[in-house]
Amino acid sequence: EVQLVESGGGLVQPGGSLRLSCAASGFTFSSYSMNWVRQAPGEGLEWVSNIATTGATMYYADSVRGRFTISRDNAKNSLYLQMSSLTDEDTAVYYCARDLHGDYAFDHWGQGTLVTVSS
Amino acid sequence: QSALTQPASVSGSPGQSITISCTGTNSDIGTYIYVSWYQQHPGKAPKLLIYDVSYRPSGVSSRFSGSKSGSTASLTISGLQFEDEADYYCSSYTSSNTPRVFGGGTKLTVL
């Protein structure tokens, strides 16, 4: 069974940093590109970032480019999101989502981790 | 990259069919087959319903179907059930430097 378990969320002050993790199991992690998707309270889904299978290619939403860094450790079956210069607009539930193999659909999602940016 | 455009809400009665539209541009839906749809119940993670415009993952009910015409994709739910009440999101691959985009979401109410 595919499982994605996010961790690392919490309360952080504006301008602060936070690192999210996503532990993957039940599939060959190194064979799938991975994503972070977020959802602000009461709002819709927003794609945040994608990383290719080897970690060689990364993409970011305009709203986070230059502040967030996606990475992965295939040996540890883990995905990460380093977030810095956080503002209240980054307050959201952050989901780790797997790409359908060789495709551009999010076929498995974690349960999400809440990031709250507030003083 | 602007979000894809979906109606804010739709409603229907049990047994009826409804269609949710998702309008994009020639940079996304109009060019690529990579249109997907997701169902999200309150407090839960989204669930993939449709990928590549019209394909259903294993385990998804055949009551859910997808289509595309030009730059507009559609999700049709037939034989509405109370359990279908949820938020629905479309997504597409795009040719921009932010290669994924979601619609704003549509709240389905089953009356």
Short mmCIF file of N, CA, C and O in Angstrom, two decimals, chain B residues 37-89:
data_model
loop_
_atom_site.label_atom_id
_atom_site.label_comp_id
_atom_site.label_asym_id
_atom_site.label_seq_id
_atom_site.Cartn_x
_atom_site.Cartn_y
_atom_site.Cartn_z
N TRP B 37 -8.77 15.33 -12.47
CA TRP B 37 -9.83 15.79 -11.57
C TRP B 37 -9.67 15.13 -10.20
O TRP B 37 -9.30 13.95 -10.12
N TYR B 38 -9.99 15.88 -9.16
CA TYR B 38 -9.83 15.42 -7.79
C TYR B 38 -11.09 15.71 -6.98
O TYR B 38 -11.75 16.73 -7.18
N GLN B 39 -11.38 14.80 -6.06
CA GLN B 39 -12.49 14.95 -5.12
C GLN B 39 -11.90 15.15 -3.73
O GLN B 39 -10.97 14.44 -3.34
N GLN B 40 -12.42 16.13 -3.00
CA GLN B 40 -11.94 16.35 -1.65
C GLN B 40 -13.11 16.53 -0.69
O GLN B 40 -13.89 17.48 -0.83
N HIS B 41 -13.21 15.64 0.27
CA HIS B 41 -14.20 15.78 1.33
C HIS B 41 -13.59 16.64 2.44
O HIS B 41 -12.36 16.69 2.59
N PRO B 42 -14.43 17.32 3.23
CA PRO B 42 -13.91 18.21 4.28
C PRO B 42 -12.94 17.51 5.21
O PRO B 42 -13.20 16.41 5.71
N GLY B 43 -11.80 18.16 5.42
CA GLY B 43 -10.79 17.63 6.33
C GLY B 43 -9.99 16.47 5.80
O GLY B 43 -9.17 15.91 6.53
N LYS B 44 -10.20 16.12 4.55
CA LYS B 44 -9.50 14.97 3.97
C LYS B 44 -8.57 15.42 2.85
O LYS B 44 -8.69 16.52 2.32
N ALA B 45 -7.64 14.53 2.50
CA ALA B 45 -6.76 14.79 1.36
C ALA B 45 -7.53 14.59 0.06
O ALA B 45 -8.49 13.81 0.01
N PRO B 46 -7.14 15.28 -0.98
CA PRO B 46 -7.79 15.06 -2.29
C PRO B 46 -7.57 13.62 -2.77
O PRO B 46 -6.61 12.96 -2.39
N LYS B 47 -8.48 13.19 -3.65
CA LYS B 47 -8.43 11.86 -4.24
C LYS B 47 -8.52 12.00 -5.75
O LYS B 47 -9.37 12.73 -6.27
N LEU B 48 -7.63 11.32 -6.47
CA LEU B 48 -7.64 11.35 -7.93
C LEU B 48 -8.85 10.60 -8.47
O LEU B 48 -9.05 9.44 -8.16
N LEU B 49 -9.62 11.29 -9.32
CA LEU B 49 -10.80 10.68 -9.94
C LEU B 49 -10.58 10.36 -11.42
O LEU B 49 -11.04 9.33 -11.92
N ILE B 50 -9.94 11.30 -12.13
CA ILE B 50 -9.76 11.21 -13.57
C ILE B 50 -8.37 11.72 -13.91
O ILE B 50 -7.92 12.72 -13.35
N TYR B 51 -7.69 11.04 -14.84
CA TYR B 51 -6.42 11.55 -15.35
C TYR B 51 -6.42 11.45 -16.88
O TYR B 51 -7.22 10.71 -17.45
N ASP B 52 -5.51 12.21 -17.49
CA ASP B 52 -5.44 12.24 -18.96
C ASP B 52 -6.82 12.43 -19.59
O ASP B 52 -7.21 11.69 -20.51
N VAL B 53 -7.53 13.41 -19.10
CA VAL B 53 -8.84 13.85 -19.59
C VAL B 53 -9.97 12.91 -19.21
O VAL B 53 -11.01 13.36 -18.70
N SER B 54 -9.79 11.59 -19.46
CA SER B 54 -10.96 10.72 -19.35
C SER B 54 -10.68 9.34 -18.74
O SER B 54 -11.57 8.48 -18.77
N TYR B 55 -9.51 9.11 -18.22
CA TYR B 55 -9.17 7.80 -17.66
C TYR B 55 -9.41 7.76 -16.15
O TYR B 55 -9.06 8.70 -15.43
N ARG B 56 -10.01 6.67 -15.71
CA ARG B 56 -10.27 6.47 -14.28
C ARG B 56 -9.25 5.53 -13.67
O ARG B 56 -9.01 4.44 -14.20
N PRO B 57 -8.67 5.93 -12.53
CA PRO B 57 -7.79 4.98 -11.81
C PRO B 57 -8.61 3.80 -11.31
O PRO B 57 -9.83 3.89 -11.15
N SER B 58 -7.92 2.71 -11.08
CA SER B 58 -8.58 1.54 -10.52
C SER B 58 -9.28 1.90 -9.21
O SER B 58 -8.72 2.60 -8.37
N GLY B 59 -10.53 1.45 -9.10
CA GLY B 59 -11.27 1.69 -7.87
C GLY B 59 -12.19 2.89 -7.89
O GLY B 59 -13.03 3.05 -7.00
N VAL B 60 -12.05 3.74 -8.90
CA VAL B 60 -12.94 4.90 -9.01
C VAL B 60 -14.21 4.48 -9.76
O VAL B 60 -14.15 3.84 -10.80
N SER B 61 -15.35 4.88 -9.23
CA SER B 61 -16.63 4.50 -9.80
C SER B 61 -16.78 4.99 -11.25
O SER B 61 -16.34 6.08 -11.60
N SER B 62 -17.44 4.17 -12.04
CA SER B 62 -17.71 4.52 -13.44
C SER B 62 -18.74 5.64 -13.55
O SER B 62 -19.02 6.12 -14.65
N ARG B 63 -19.31 6.05 -12.43
CA ARG B 63 -20.23 7.19 -12.45
C ARG B 63 -19.48 8.50 -12.73
O ARG B 63 -20.11 9.51 -13.07
N PHE B 64 -18.17 8.46 -12.58
CA PHE B 64 -17.35 9.65 -12.84
C PHE B 64 -16.73 9.52 -14.24
O PHE B 64 -16.12 8.51 -14.57
N SER B 65 -16.91 10.56 -15.05
CA SER B 65 -16.33 10.54 -16.39
C SER B 65 -15.81 11.93 -16.74
O SER B 65 -16.29 12.94 -16.21
N GLY B 66 -14.83 11.95 -17.63
CA GLY B 66 -14.22 13.22 -18.02
C GLY B 66 -14.17 13.36 -19.52
O GLY B 66 -14.17 12.38 -20.27
N SER B 67 -14.13 14.62 -19.97
CA SER B 67 -14.03 14.92 -21.39
C SER B 67 -13.35 16.27 -21.57
O SER B 67 -13.11 16.99 -20.60
N LYS B 68 -13.06 16.58 -22.83
CA LYS B 68 -12.42 17.87 -23.13
C LYS B 68 -12.86 18.34 -24.51
O LYS B 68 -12.98 17.54 -25.44
N SER B 69 -13.09 19.64 -24.62
CA SER B 69 -13.36 20.25 -25.92
C SER B 69 -12.63 21.58 -25.96
O SER B 69 -12.92 22.47 -25.15
N GLY B 70 -11.68 21.69 -26.86
CA GLY B 70 -10.89 22.90 -26.92
C GLY B 70 -10.14 23.13 -25.63
O GLY B 70 -9.42 22.25 -25.15
N SER B 71 -10.33 24.29 -25.03
CA SER B 71 -9.64 24.63 -23.79
C SER B 71 -10.50 24.41 -22.55
O SER B 71 -10.19 24.93 -21.48
N THR B 72 -11.59 23.70 -22.71
CA THR B 72 -12.48 23.43 -21.58
C THR B 72 -12.61 21.93 -21.34
O THR B 72 -12.94 21.17 -22.25
N ALA B 73 -12.33 21.54 -20.11
CA ALA B 73 -12.52 20.15 -19.69
C ALA B 73 -13.77 20.06 -18.83
O ALA B 73 -14.21 21.06 -18.25
N SER B 74 -14.33 18.86 -18.75
CA SER B 74 -15.55 18.67 -17.98
C SER B 74 -15.51 17.37 -17.20
O SER B 74 -14.96 16.37 -17.69
N LEU B 75 -16.07 17.43 -16.01
CA LEU B 75 -16.25 16.24 -15.18
C LEU B 75 -17.75 16.02 -15.05
O LEU B 75 -18.48 16.94 -14.66
N THR B 76 -18.21 14.83 -15.39
CA THR B 76 -19.62 14.49 -15.25
C THR B 76 -19.77 13.41 -14.19
O THR B 76 -19.02 12.42 -14.19
N ILE B 77 -20.69 13.64 -13.29
CA ILE B 77 -21.03 12.64 -12.28
C ILE B 77 -22.46 12.21 -12.53
O ILE B 77 -23.38 13.04 -12.50
N SER B 78 -22.65 10.94 -12.81
CA SER B 78 -23.99 10.43 -13.07
C SER B 78 -24.52 9.68 -11.84
O SER B 78 -23.74 9.25 -10.98
N GLY B 79 -25.83 9.56 -11.76
CA GLY B 79 -26.42 8.85 -10.63
C GLY B 79 -25.96 9.42 -9.30
O GLY B 79 -25.49 8.69 -8.43
N LEU B 80 -26.10 10.73 -9.14
CA LEU B 80 -25.61 11.41 -7.94
C LEU B 80 -26.00 10.69 -6.66
O LEU B 80 -27.15 10.23 -6.51
N GLN B 81 -25.06 10.63 -5.73
CA GLN B 81 -25.30 10.06 -4.42
C GLN B 81 -24.91 11.09 -3.36
O GLN B 81 -24.09 11.96 -3.61
N PHE B 82 -25.49 10.97 -2.20
CA PHE B 82 -25.18 11.92 -1.14
C PHE B 82 -23.68 11.95 -0.84
O PHE B 82 -23.12 12.98 -0.51
N GLU B 83 -23.02 10.81 -0.97
CA GLU B 83 -21.58 10.72 -0.67
C GLU B 83 -20.74 11.49 -1.69
O GLU B 83 -19.54 11.71 -1.46
N ASP B 84 -21.35 11.91 -2.81
CA ASP B 84 -20.61 12.69 -3.80
C ASP B 84 -20.47 14.15 -3.39
O ASP B 84 -19.72 14.91 -4.02
N GLU B 85 -21.19 14.55 -2.35
CA GLU B 85 -21.09 15.94 -1.90
C GLU B 85 -19.68 16.19 -1.40
O GLU B 85 -19.22 15.57 -0.43
N ALA B 86 -18.98 17.11 -2.06
CA ALA B 86 -17.56 17.35 -1.81
C ALA B 86 -17.11 18.52 -2.67
O ALA B 86 -17.88 19.09 -3.44
N ASP B 87 -15.84 18.87 -2.54
CA ASP B 87 -15.22 19.85 -3.43
C ASP B 87 -14.49 19.11 -4.55
O ASP B 87 -13.87 18.06 -4.30
N TYR B 88 -14.56 19.66 -5.74
CA TYR B 88 -13.93 19.05 -6.91
C TYR B 88 -12.98 20.04 -7.56
O TYR B 88 -13.32 21.21 -7.75
N TYR B 89 -11.79 19.54 -7.89
CA TYR B 89 -10.75 20.38 -8.48
C TYR B 89 -10.26 19.76 -9.80
O TYR B 89 -10.05 18.56 -9.87
#
